[in-house]
Amino acid sequence: MKNPIYFLFLFLAMACSSPNQHENEMTYRFLLGSYTETENQGIDLLEFNPTQNRFTVKTVATGIKNPSFVIATKSGNLIYAVEETAGDEGGKVWVFERNENEDKLTPLYSVPSQGNHPCHLALSPDERFLIVSNYSGGNFTVFKILENGQLEQKQVIQHTGGSINPERQEGAHVHSATFDPSGNYLLVADLGKDVVATYRFDAALEQPIEHLVDKQMTAGDGPRHLTFSPDGRQVFVVQELTAVVEVFDFQEGILTSRQRLDLTPPNFEGNVGAAEIRISTDGQHLYASNRGDANTLSVFTKNENGDFSVTEHIPSGGIMPRNFNLTQDGKYLIAVHQKSHDIVVFERDQQTGKLSSTPWSIQAHQPVYLFALESLSGVSQDSED
């Protein structure tokens, strides 16, 4: 019979190599978009490892002006970023190559966005098309991604019209374009004309985009960003100018309003500016940010009847929470603040959705967008406890 000490050492060895320890060593990585003032600023890489108490920001691409929105392919090998500027052919779209073993992005080329101040990018689910939303141009551009990585312009869709806010809605302002999970529809949020427009998308056609219907928002809402429920049956629109999240049922391209959720408590007074909307991967919790005088994050929880109710409105930890994102495992929420030049981490209760402050924060120059890359341990973006 083996010595009992042998079994003790065996048990300890198994415990030390358990999956839980591997999970605790998780390093979360995000691409960070920003507004720039010098040539040394640009796209950053944020890394966060709570176990090691490590929270870092490092610039990985310079020489690009105002890369305010940046995304990556699923493999993480190609990076797309806007250059939020204006010119004869609008701003620019940049393509970078990323080597995971190097702390830098290699610029491959850039193309005109065909509209001033591009502010949003969307890849089709099959990653064969890229949609660029041009805010001041009031349009969006459809690019086909060729085998060599080049972008071939296929369409420019121009919006016209405005709404009731003379300062922000004097004309069309396309703020984002989002594919539904099937890739058959593209929803375009136009802040200027108070519309979410639905387009059919057919990759086999020479001009893949075809207008289906406009869904009129409440006058003065200013739709900014939207996201789909995991099953694709609901759409959540953050209305920038009224600080409302509107819940829509979605069927065959048609939006039907179901619920409006305020991002401020009833007694709030001051300016607002709703910015970002996210949903947990289980579809149970909605999150939205609100700028202006509010500077808050709002949490909403799904009820048994399918509606959402407010869970909490909490301070975002800085000034002007333009964007935020959840870690891939759903344990943390990271918020970036454009005006206070900082990034803060909240711990997330995955049962209730509630957020708790943590000691982790870091300075960064005008951070405005976070795109989640896969963690160093290889957990996919679609997994959540």
mmCIF file of C-alpha atoms in Angstrom:
data_model
loop_
_atom_site.group_PDB
_atom_site.id
_atom_site.type_symbol
_atom_site.label_atom_id
_atom_site.label_comp_id
_atom_site.label_asym_id
_atom_site.label_seq_id
_atom_site.Cartn_x
_atom_site.Cartn_y
_atom_site.Cartn_z
ATOM 1 C CA MET A 1 0.000 0.000 0.000
ATOM 2 C CA LYS A 2 1.287 3.411 -0.914
ATOM 3 C CA ASN A 3 2.269 5.863 1.770
ATOM 4 C CA PRO A 4 -0.603 8.325 2.648
ATOM 5 C CA ILE A 5 1.837 11.184 2.061
ATOM 6 C CA TYR A 6 1.989 10.114 -1.590
ATOM 7 C CA PHE A 7 -1.758 10.670 -1.973
ATOM 8 C CA LEU A 8 -1.506 14.037 -0.235
ATOM 9 C CA PHE A 9 1.110 15.237 -2.718
ATOM 10 C CA LEU A 10 -0.960 13.825 -5.611
ATOM 11 C CA PHE A 11 -4.037 15.717 -4.427
ATOM 12 C CA LEU A 12 -2.114 18.968 -4.083
ATOM 13 C CA ALA A 13 -0.610 18.581 -7.555
ATOM 14 C CA MET A 14 -4.048 18.056 -9.088
ATOM 15 C CA ALA A 15 -5.448 21.047 -7.238
ATOM 16 C CA CYS A 16 -2.615 23.293 -8.414
ATOM 17 C CA SER A 17 -3.234 22.343 -12.038
ATOM 18 C CA SER A 18 -7.003 22.683 -11.867
ATOM 19 C CA PRO A 19 -8.991 24.697 -14.474
ATOM 20 C CA ASN A 20 -9.938 27.222 -11.798
ATOM 21 C CA GLN A 21 -6.334 28.357 -11.432
ATOM 22 C CA HIS A 22 -6.020 28.685 -15.217
ATOM 23 C CA GLU A 23 -9.193 30.759 -15.223
ATOM 24 C CA ASN A 24 -7.840 33.012 -12.468
ATOM 25 C CA GLU A 25 -4.852 33.825 -14.664
ATOM 26 C CA MET A 26 -7.122 35.358 -17.298
ATOM 27 C CA THR A 27 -5.755 38.377 -19.126
ATOM 28 C CA TYR A 28 -8.444 40.386 -20.910
ATOM 29 C CA ARG A 29 -7.452 42.363 -23.990
ATOM 30 C CA PHE A 30 -9.211 45.212 -25.767
ATOM 31 C CA LEU A 31 -8.405 47.458 -28.693
ATOM 32 C CA LEU A 32 -8.908 51.046 -27.632
ATOM 33 C CA GLY A 33 -10.064 53.768 -30.022
ATOM 34 C CA SER A 34 -9.354 57.412 -29.208
ATOM 35 C CA TYR A 35 -9.241 61.009 -30.368
ATOM 36 C CA THR A 36 -5.720 62.207 -31.052
ATOM 37 C CA GLU A 37 -3.834 65.458 -30.687
ATOM 38 C CA THR A 38 -0.259 64.360 -31.498
ATOM 39 C CA GLU A 39 1.455 61.939 -33.894
ATOM 40 C CA ASN A 40 2.413 59.719 -30.962
ATOM 41 C CA GLN A 41 -1.214 58.929 -30.158
ATOM 42 C CA GLY A 42 -3.497 56.485 -31.970
ATOM 43 C CA ILE A 43 -4.854 52.991 -31.356
ATOM 44 C CA ASP A 44 -4.045 51.455 -27.971
ATOM 45 C CA LEU A 45 -4.061 47.938 -26.562
ATOM 46 C CA LEU A 46 -5.558 47.532 -23.096
ATOM 47 C CA GLU A 47 -4.640 44.495 -21.012
ATOM 48 C CA PHE A 48 -6.241 43.633 -17.674
ATOM 49 C CA ASN A 49 -5.284 40.735 -15.402
ATOM 50 C CA PRO A 50 -7.071 40.984 -12.034
ATOM 51 C CA THR A 51 -5.121 38.130 -10.427
ATOM 52 C CA GLN A 52 -1.789 39.768 -11.158
ATOM 53 C CA ASN A 53 -3.188 43.227 -10.398
ATOM 54 C CA ARG A 54 -2.048 44.275 -13.872
ATOM 55 C CA PHE A 55 -3.873 46.980 -15.843
ATOM 56 C CA THR A 56 -1.947 48.492 -18.767
ATOM 57 C CA VAL A 57 -2.495 50.631 -21.870
ATOM 58 C CA LYS A 58 0.059 50.664 -24.685
ATOM 59 C CA THR A 59 -0.076 52.490 -28.025
ATOM 60 C CA VAL A 60 0.134 49.966 -30.884
ATOM 61 C CA ALA A 61 -0.564 52.180 -33.937
ATOM 62 C CA THR A 62 0.356 55.830 -34.550
ATOM 63 C CA GLY A 63 0.076 58.179 -37.511
ATOM 64 C CA ILE A 64 -3.706 57.862 -37.759
ATOM 65 C CA LYS A 65 -5.920 60.792 -36.785
ATOM 66 C CA ASN A 66 -8.884 60.186 -34.498
ATOM 67 C CA PRO A 67 -9.211 56.389 -34.705
ATOM 68 C CA SER A 68 -12.407 56.654 -32.686
ATOM 69 C CA PHE A 69 -13.822 53.288 -33.734
ATOM 70 C CA VAL A 70 -11.760 50.133 -34.180
ATOM 71 C CA ILE A 71 -12.726 46.479 -34.707
ATOM 72 C CA ALA A 72 -11.018 43.186 -35.525
ATOM 73 C CA THR A 73 -11.827 40.016 -37.420
ATOM 74 C CA LYS A 74 -12.670 36.931 -35.368
ATOM 75 C CA SER A 75 -9.122 35.655 -35.822
ATOM 76 C CA GLY A 76 -7.754 39.026 -34.674
ATOM 77 C CA ASN A 77 -5.329 39.121 -37.608
ATOM 78 C CA LEU A 78 -6.872 42.122 -39.378
ATOM 79 C CA ILE A 79 -7.853 45.384 -37.697
ATOM 80 C CA TYR A 80 -10.159 48.017 -39.201
ATOM 81 C CA ALA A 81 -10.268 51.588 -37.887
ATOM 82 C CA VAL A 82 -11.912 54.833 -38.915
ATOM 83 C CA GLU A 83 -10.018 58.070 -39.264
ATOM 84 C CA GLU A 84 -12.739 60.421 -38.078
ATOM 85 C CA THR A 85 -11.865 63.401 -40.250
ATOM 86 C CA ALA A 86 -13.375 65.324 -43.182
ATOM 87 C CA GLY A 87 -12.212 65.941 -46.740
ATOM 88 C CA ASP A 88 -13.147 65.871 -50.399
ATOM 89 C CA GLU A 89 -13.795 62.114 -50.164
ATOM 90 C CA GLY A 90 -14.727 62.123 -46.501
ATOM 91 C CA GLY A 91 -12.596 60.580 -43.783
ATOM 92 C CA LYS A 92 -10.684 57.315 -44.057
ATOM 93 C CA VAL A 93 -10.877 53.632 -43.256
ATOM 94 C CA TRP A 94 -7.585 52.026 -42.246
ATOM 95 C CA VAL A 95 -6.648 48.356 -42.414
ATOM 96 C CA PHE A 96 -3.913 46.986 -40.139
ATOM 97 C CA GLU A 97 -2.288 43.602 -39.777
ATOM 98 C CA ARG A 98 -1.878 42.302 -36.249
ATOM 99 C CA ASN A 99 0.721 39.855 -35.035
ATOM 100 C CA GLU A 100 -0.262 38.573 -31.612
ATOM 101 C CA ASN A 101 3.395 38.187 -30.619
ATOM 102 C CA GLU A 102 4.183 41.845 -31.330
ATOM 103 C CA ASP A 103 2.901 44.909 -29.502
ATOM 104 C CA LYS A 104 2.168 46.849 -32.661
ATOM 105 C CA LEU A 105 -0.186 47.001 -35.635
ATOM 106 C CA THR A 106 1.228 47.130 -39.150
ATOM 107 C CA PRO A 107 -0.671 49.537 -41.446
ATOM 108 C CA LEU A 108 -1.555 47.936 -44.779
ATOM 109 C CA TYR A 109 -3.500 50.699 -46.535
ATOM 110 C CA SER A 110 -6.342 53.204 -46.212
ATOM 111 C CA VAL A 111 -9.314 54.116 -48.391
ATOM 112 C CA PRO A 112 -11.658 57.150 -48.389
ATOM 113 C CA SER A 113 -14.849 56.608 -46.411
ATOM 114 C CA GLN A 114 -16.916 58.643 -48.934
ATOM 115 C CA GLY A 115 -18.470 60.707 -46.145
ATOM 116 C CA ASN A 116 -17.228 63.150 -43.536
ATOM 117 C CA HIS A 117 -16.407 61.998 -40.008
ATOM 118 C CA PRO A 118 -16.783 58.204 -40.201
ATOM 119 C CA CYS A 119 -17.733 57.043 -36.704
ATOM 120 C CA HIS A 120 -18.726 53.363 -36.840
ATOM 121 C CA LEU A 121 -17.689 50.100 -38.520
ATOM 122 C CA ALA A 122 -19.495 46.782 -38.891
ATOM 123 C CA LEU A 123 -18.326 43.481 -40.354
ATOM 124 C CA SER A 124 -20.899 41.141 -41.884
ATOM 125 C CA PRO A 125 -21.162 37.830 -39.977
ATOM 126 C CA ASP A 126 -19.163 36.071 -42.722
ATOM 127 C CA GLU A 127 -16.564 38.901 -42.664
ATOM 128 C CA ARG A 128 -16.854 39.442 -46.422
ATOM 129 C CA PHE A 129 -18.252 42.989 -46.185
ATOM 130 C CA LEU A 130 -17.458 46.088 -44.144
ATOM 131 C CA ILE A 131 -19.978 48.879 -43.499
ATOM 132 C CA VAL A 132 -18.721 52.377 -42.638
ATOM 133 C CA SER A 133 -21.111 54.927 -41.101
ATOM 134 C CA ASN A 134 -20.300 58.578 -41.864
ATOM 135 C CA TYR A 135 -21.834 60.885 -39.264
ATOM 136 C CA SER A 136 -21.459 64.328 -40.858
ATOM 137 C CA GLY A 137 -21.820 62.879 -44.354
ATOM 138 C CA GLY A 138 -25.233 61.452 -43.456
ATOM 139 C CA ASN A 139 -24.438 58.279 -45.391
ATOM 140 C CA PHE A 140 -22.886 54.831 -45.141
ATOM 141 C CA THR A 141 -20.516 53.014 -47.468
ATOM 142 C CA VAL A 142 -20.476 49.311 -48.314
ATOM 143 C CA PHE A 143 -17.089 47.715 -48.981
ATOM 144 C CA LYS A 144 -16.463 44.173 -50.155
ATOM 145 C CA ILE A 145 -13.391 42.573 -48.579
ATOM 146 C CA LEU A 146 -11.326 40.868 -51.293
ATOM 147 C CA GLU A 147 -9.149 37.797 -50.832
ATOM 148 C CA ASN A 148 -6.001 39.910 -50.620
ATOM 149 C CA GLY A 149 -7.588 42.040 -47.886
ATOM 150 C CA GLN A 150 -8.239 45.043 -50.120
ATOM 151 C CA LEU A 151 -11.523 46.950 -49.774
ATOM 152 C CA GLU A 152 -13.645 47.300 -52.901
ATOM 153 C CA GLN A 153 -16.336 49.983 -52.708
ATOM 154 C CA LYS A 154 -19.752 48.613 -53.720
ATOM 155 C CA GLN A 155 -22.330 51.204 -52.612
ATOM 156 C CA VAL A 156 -22.768 54.585 -50.950
ATOM 157 C CA ILE A 157 -26.233 55.025 -49.429
ATOM 158 C CA GLN A 158 -27.147 58.669 -48.776
ATOM 159 C CA HIS A 159 -29.760 59.655 -46.194
ATOM 160 C CA THR A 160 -31.647 62.966 -46.313
ATOM 161 C CA GLY A 161 -33.912 64.809 -43.899
ATOM 162 C CA GLY A 162 -33.766 65.951 -40.291
ATOM 163 C CA SER A 163 -35.884 66.277 -37.162
ATOM 164 C CA ILE A 164 -36.915 68.669 -34.401
ATOM 165 C CA ASN A 165 -33.597 69.428 -32.667
ATOM 166 C CA PRO A 166 -32.112 72.374 -34.611
ATOM 167 C CA GLU A 167 -28.613 71.924 -33.186
ATOM 168 C CA ARG A 168 -28.205 68.152 -33.631
ATOM 169 C CA GLN A 169 -30.837 67.208 -36.218
ATOM 170 C CA GLU A 170 -30.445 69.812 -38.959
ATOM 171 C CA GLY A 171 -29.741 66.979 -41.397
ATOM 172 C CA ALA A 172 -29.104 63.262 -41.627
ATOM 173 C CA HIS A 173 -26.422 61.860 -39.295
ATOM 174 C CA VAL A 174 -25.784 58.148 -39.747
ATOM 175 C CA HIS A 175 -24.327 57.040 -36.412
ATOM 176 C CA SER A 176 -24.116 53.254 -36.758
ATOM 177 C CA ALA A 177 -25.000 50.258 -38.919
ATOM 178 C CA THR A 178 -25.530 46.812 -37.388
ATOM 179 C CA PHE A 179 -26.084 43.407 -38.995
ATOM 180 C CA ASP A 180 -28.659 41.074 -37.499
ATOM 181 C CA PRO A 181 -27.248 37.680 -36.406
ATOM 182 C CA SER A 182 -28.411 36.014 -39.643
ATOM 183 C CA GLY A 183 -26.626 38.575 -41.819
ATOM 184 C CA ASN A 184 -29.779 39.059 -43.907
ATOM 185 C CA TYR A 185 -30.595 42.530 -42.568
ATOM 186 C CA LEU A 186 -28.670 45.711 -41.806
ATOM 187 C CA LEU A 187 -30.135 48.210 -39.323
ATOM 188 C CA VAL A 188 -28.891 51.798 -39.668
ATOM 189 C CA ALA A 189 -29.378 54.316 -36.850
ATOM 190 C CA ASP A 190 -29.727 57.881 -38.143
ATOM 191 C CA LEU A 191 -29.544 60.350 -35.255
ATOM 192 C CA GLY A 192 -30.327 63.324 -37.483
ATOM 193 C CA LYS A 193 -33.639 62.148 -38.934
ATOM 194 C CA ASP A 194 -34.843 60.037 -35.968
ATOM 195 C CA VAL A 195 -34.968 56.830 -37.979
ATOM 196 C CA VAL A 196 -33.689 53.285 -37.743
ATOM 197 C CA ALA A 197 -33.659 52.121 -41.348
ATOM 198 C CA THR A 198 -33.786 48.433 -42.241
ATOM 199 C CA TYR A 199 -31.990 47.222 -45.356
ATOM 200 C CA ARG A 200 -32.003 43.771 -46.898
ATOM 201 C CA PHE A 201 -28.523 42.382 -47.442
ATOM 202 C CA ASP A 202 -27.661 39.868 -50.161
ATOM 203 C CA ALA A 203 -23.950 39.207 -50.646
ATOM 204 C CA ALA A 204 -24.588 37.566 -54.030
ATOM 205 C CA LEU A 205 -25.790 40.828 -55.602
ATOM 206 C CA GLU A 206 -23.505 43.382 -57.228
ATOM 207 C CA GLN A 207 -25.160 45.988 -55.007
ATOM 208 C CA PRO A 208 -25.904 43.971 -51.863
ATOM 209 C CA ILE A 209 -27.911 46.616 -49.972
ATOM 210 C CA GLU A 210 -31.621 47.210 -50.668
ATOM 211 C CA HIS A 211 -33.833 49.495 -48.567
ATOM 212 C CA LEU A 212 -36.747 47.738 -46.874
ATOM 213 C CA VAL A 213 -38.389 50.135 -44.429
ATOM 214 C CA ASP A 214 -37.770 53.100 -42.104
ATOM 215 C CA LYS A 215 -38.852 52.862 -38.474
ATOM 216 C CA GLN A 216 -39.591 56.350 -37.162
ATOM 217 C CA MET A 217 -38.399 57.029 -33.634
ATOM 218 C CA THR A 218 -40.059 59.478 -31.236
ATOM 219 C CA ALA A 219 -39.249 63.006 -32.434
ATOM 220 C CA GLY A 220 -36.037 64.252 -30.848
ATOM 221 C CA ASP A 221 -34.789 60.808 -29.739
ATOM 222 C CA GLY A 222 -31.615 60.729 -31.840
ATOM 223 C CA PRO A 223 -30.922 56.971 -32.233
ATOM 224 C CA ARG A 224 -27.195 56.307 -31.837
ATOM 225 C CA HIS A 225 -26.223 52.637 -31.372
ATOM 226 C CA LEU A 226 -28.184 49.390 -31.215
ATOM 227 C CA THR A 227 -27.640 45.747 -30.431
ATOM 228 C CA PHE A 228 -29.556 42.511 -30.942
ATOM 229 C CA SER A 229 -30.652 39.966 -28.371
ATOM 230 C CA PRO A 230 -28.672 36.715 -28.662
ATOM 231 C CA ASP A 231 -31.590 35.031 -30.461
ATOM 232 C CA GLY A 232 -32.010 37.970 -32.869
ATOM 233 C CA ARG A 233 -35.673 38.492 -31.950
ATOM 234 C CA GLN A 234 -35.263 41.805 -30.153
ATOM 235 C CA VAL A 235 -33.360 45.023 -30.866
ATOM 236 C CA PHE A 236 -32.222 47.505 -28.226
ATOM 237 C CA VAL A 237 -31.686 51.100 -29.411
ATOM 238 C CA VAL A 238 -29.961 53.735 -27.293
ATOM 239 C CA GLN A 239 -31.544 57.139 -27.980
ATOM 240 C CA GLU A 240 -28.774 59.687 -27.448
ATOM 241 C CA LEU A 241 -30.736 62.927 -27.165
ATOM 242 C CA THR A 242 -33.497 61.731 -24.807
ATOM 243 C CA ALA A 243 -31.375 59.229 -22.810
ATOM 244 C CA VAL A 244 -33.741 56.336 -23.410
ATOM 245 C CA VAL A 245 -33.195 52.687 -24.292
ATOM 246 C CA GLU A 246 -36.001 51.503 -26.538
ATOM 247 C CA VAL A 247 -36.774 47.804 -26.817
ATOM 248 C CA PHE A 248 -38.137 46.527 -30.140
ATOM 249 C CA ASP A 249 -39.404 43.158 -31.262
ATOM 250 C CA PHE A 250 -37.766 42.216 -34.564
ATOM 251 C CA GLN A 251 -39.261 39.930 -37.198
ATOM 252 C CA GLU A 252 -38.332 39.689 -40.900
ATOM 253 C CA GLY A 253 -36.764 43.132 -40.835
ATOM 254 C CA ILE A 254 -39.665 44.867 -39.096
ATOM 255 C CA LEU A 255 -39.229 46.713 -35.784
ATOM 256 C CA THR A 256 -42.160 46.894 -33.349
ATOM 257 C CA SER A 257 -41.697 49.088 -30.279
ATOM 258 C CA ARG A 258 -42.215 47.202 -27.043
ATOM 259 C CA GLN A 259 -40.767 49.305 -24.224
ATOM 260 C CA ARG A 260 -38.950 52.557 -23.417
ATOM 261 C CA LEU A 261 -36.505 52.593 -20.497
ATOM 262 C CA ASP A 262 -35.215 55.853 -18.987
ATOM 263 C CA LEU A 263 -31.503 56.161 -18.232
ATOM 264 C CA THR A 264 -32.135 58.762 -15.528
ATOM 265 C CA PRO A 265 -34.173 58.618 -12.296
ATOM 266 C CA PRO A 266 -37.452 60.604 -12.225
ATOM 267 C CA ASN A 267 -35.946 63.517 -10.247
ATOM 268 C CA PHE A 268 -32.898 64.027 -12.505
ATOM 269 C CA GLU A 269 -32.215 67.526 -13.839
ATOM 270 C CA GLY A 270 -29.454 68.395 -16.288
ATOM 271 C CA ASN A 271 -28.035 67.543 -19.692
ATOM 272 C CA VAL A 272 -27.944 63.995 -21.004
ATOM 273 C CA GLY A 273 -26.152 62.163 -23.811
ATOM 274 C CA ALA A 274 -26.755 58.422 -24.002
ATOM 275 C CA ALA A 275 -23.870 56.684 -25.758
ATOM 276 C CA GLU A 276 -23.509 52.890 -25.713
ATOM 277 C CA ILE A 277 -25.727 49.822 -25.335
ATOM 278 C CA ARG A 278 -24.584 46.280 -24.507
ATOM 279 C CA ILE A 279 -26.349 43.050 -23.574
ATOM 280 C CA SER A 280 -24.985 40.108 -21.623
ATOM 281 C CA THR A 281 -24.492 36.965 -23.660
ATOM 282 C CA ASP A 282 -27.300 35.195 -21.795
ATOM 283 C CA GLY A 283 -29.675 37.999 -22.823
ATOM 284 C CA GLN A 284 -30.730 38.702 -19.247
ATOM 285 C CA HIS A 285 -29.080 42.069 -18.570
ATOM 286 C CA LEU A 286 -28.915 45.307 -20.548
ATOM 287 C CA TYR A 287 -26.296 48.009 -19.954
ATOM 288 C CA ALA A 288 -26.231 51.608 -21.212
ATOM 289 C CA SER A 289 -24.053 54.674 -20.631
ATOM 290 C CA ASN A 290 -25.214 58.257 -20.212
ATOM 291 C CA ARG A 291 -22.989 61.340 -20.514
ATOM 292 C CA GLY A 292 -23.903 65.031 -20.058
ATOM 293 C CA ASP A 293 -24.442 65.887 -16.401
ATOM 294 C CA ALA A 294 -25.418 62.309 -15.568
ATOM 295 C CA ASN A 295 -22.181 60.320 -16.126
ATOM 296 C CA THR A 296 -23.852 57.044 -15.237
ATOM 297 C CA LEU A 297 -24.155 53.397 -16.187
ATOM 298 C CA SER A 298 -27.633 51.872 -16.161
ATOM 299 C CA VAL A 299 -28.470 48.216 -15.658
ATOM 300 C CA PHE A 300 -31.755 46.563 -16.682
ATOM 301 C CA THR A 301 -32.880 42.993 -16.011
ATOM 302 C CA LYS A 302 -35.202 40.840 -18.109
ATOM 303 C CA ASN A 303 -38.397 39.701 -16.400
ATOM 304 C CA GLU A 304 -40.369 36.483 -16.907
ATOM 305 C CA ASN A 305 -42.769 38.252 -19.304
ATOM 306 C CA GLY A 306 -39.870 39.337 -21.542
ATOM 307 C CA ASP A 307 -39.884 43.005 -20.524
ATOM 308 C CA PHE A 308 -36.956 44.724 -18.817
ATOM 309 C CA SER A 309 -36.985 46.617 -15.529
ATOM 310 C CA VAL A 310 -34.388 48.958 -14.066
ATOM 311 C CA THR A 311 -31.903 47.358 -11.700
ATOM 312 C CA GLU A 312 -29.724 50.377 -10.961
ATOM 313 C CA HIS A 313 -28.271 53.661 -12.185
ATOM 314 C CA ILE A 314 -24.732 54.141 -10.838
ATOM 315 C CA PRO A 315 -21.916 56.666 -11.359
ATOM 316 C CA SER A 316 -19.631 55.561 -14.185
ATOM 317 C CA GLY A 317 -16.480 56.508 -12.281
ATOM 318 C CA GLY A 318 -15.445 59.360 -14.579
ATOM 319 C CA ILE A 319 -16.625 62.126 -16.904
ATOM 320 C CA MET A 320 -18.227 61.412 -20.286
ATOM 321 C CA PRO A 321 -18.600 57.602 -20.393
ATOM 322 C CA ARG A 322 -18.590 57.375 -24.173
ATOM 323 C CA ASN A 323 -18.157 53.611 -24.310
ATOM 324 C CA PHE A 324 -17.862 50.457 -22.217
ATOM 325 C CA ASN A 325 -17.665 46.720 -22.735
ATOM 326 C CA LEU A 326 -17.981 43.452 -20.863
ATOM 327 C CA THR A 327 -15.135 40.991 -20.491
ATOM 328 C CA GLN A 328 -15.573 37.766 -22.432
ATOM 329 C CA ASP A 329 -16.536 35.761 -19.355
ATOM 330 C CA GLY A 330 -18.973 38.428 -18.140
ATOM 331 C CA LYS A 331 -17.176 38.985 -14.830
ATOM 332 C CA TYR A 332 -16.186 42.616 -15.379
ATOM 333 C CA LEU A 333 -17.389 45.767 -17.108
ATOM 334 C CA ILE A 334 -14.761 48.246 -18.296
ATOM 335 C CA ALA A 335 -15.815 51.866 -18.916
ATOM 336 C CA VAL A 336 -13.846 54.528 -20.804
ATOM 337 C CA HIS A 337 -14.247 58.252 -20.175
ATOM 338 C CA GLN A 338 -13.448 60.712 -22.941
ATOM 339 C CA LYS A 339 -13.347 63.880 -20.852
ATOM 340 C CA SER A 340 -11.620 62.639 -17.690
ATOM 341 C CA HIS A 341 -9.127 60.632 -19.791
ATOM 342 C CA ASP A 342 -9.456 57.429 -17.791
ATOM 343 C CA ILE A 343 -10.629 53.832 -17.822
ATOM 344 C CA VAL A 344 -12.255 52.126 -14.828
ATOM 345 C CA VAL A 345 -13.214 48.543 -14.009
ATOM 346 C CA PHE A 346 -16.418 47.326 -12.382
ATOM 347 C CA GLU A 347 -16.997 43.830 -11.063
ATOM 348 C CA ARG A 348 -20.230 42.320 -12.368
ATOM 349 C CA ASP A 349 -22.624 40.052 -10.474
ATOM 350 C CA GLN A 350 -23.587 37.596 -13.204
ATOM 351 C CA GLN A 351 -26.830 36.623 -11.457
ATOM 352 C CA THR A 352 -28.272 40.082 -10.741
ATOM 353 C CA GLY A 353 -26.314 42.094 -13.328
ATOM 354 C CA LYS A 354 -25.326 44.642 -10.676
ATOM 355 C CA LEU A 355 -21.993 46.437 -10.852
ATOM 356 C CA SER A 356 -19.519 47.056 -8.028
ATOM 357 C CA SER A 357 -16.612 49.500 -8.017
ATOM 358 C CA THR A 358 -13.052 48.164 -7.948
ATOM 359 C CA PRO A 359 -9.672 49.830 -7.292
ATOM 360 C CA TRP A 360 -8.595 49.353 -10.922
ATOM 361 C CA SER A 361 -8.332 52.492 -13.062
ATOM 362 C CA ILE A 362 -5.820 53.882 -15.537
ATOM 363 C CA GLN A 363 -5.210 57.067 -17.503
ATOM 364 C CA ALA A 364 -5.529 57.192 -21.314
ATOM 365 C CA HIS A 365 -5.840 60.080 -23.760
ATOM 366 C CA GLN A 366 -9.475 60.638 -24.792
ATOM 367 C CA PRO A 367 -10.476 56.955 -24.903
ATOM 368 C CA VAL A 368 -13.772 56.505 -26.745
ATOM 369 C CA TYR A 369 -14.202 52.862 -27.836
ATOM 370 C CA LEU A 370 -13.381 49.350 -26.584
ATOM 371 C CA PHE A 371 -13.322 46.259 -28.793
ATOM 372 C CA ALA A 372 -12.834 42.918 -27.038
ATOM 373 C CA LEU A 373 -10.116 40.613 -28.320
ATOM 374 C CA GLU A 374 -9.854 37.023 -27.167
ATOM 375 C CA SER A 375 -8.159 36.643 -23.829
ATOM 376 C CA LEU A 376 -4.674 35.226 -23.484
ATOM 377 C CA SER A 377 -6.139 31.989 -22.118
ATOM 378 C CA GLY A 378 -8.132 31.512 -25.295
ATOM 379 C CA VAL A 379 -11.679 31.967 -23.964
ATOM 380 C CA SER A 380 -13.931 33.022 -26.841
ATOM 381 C CA GLN A 381 -15.922 36.253 -26.866
ATOM 382 C CA ASP A 382 -19.191 34.307 -26.883
ATOM 383 C CA SER A 383 -18.626 32.481 -23.586
ATOM 384 C CA GLU A 384 -20.056 33.559 -20.270
ATOM 385 C CA ASP A 385 -20.481 31.790 -16.956
#
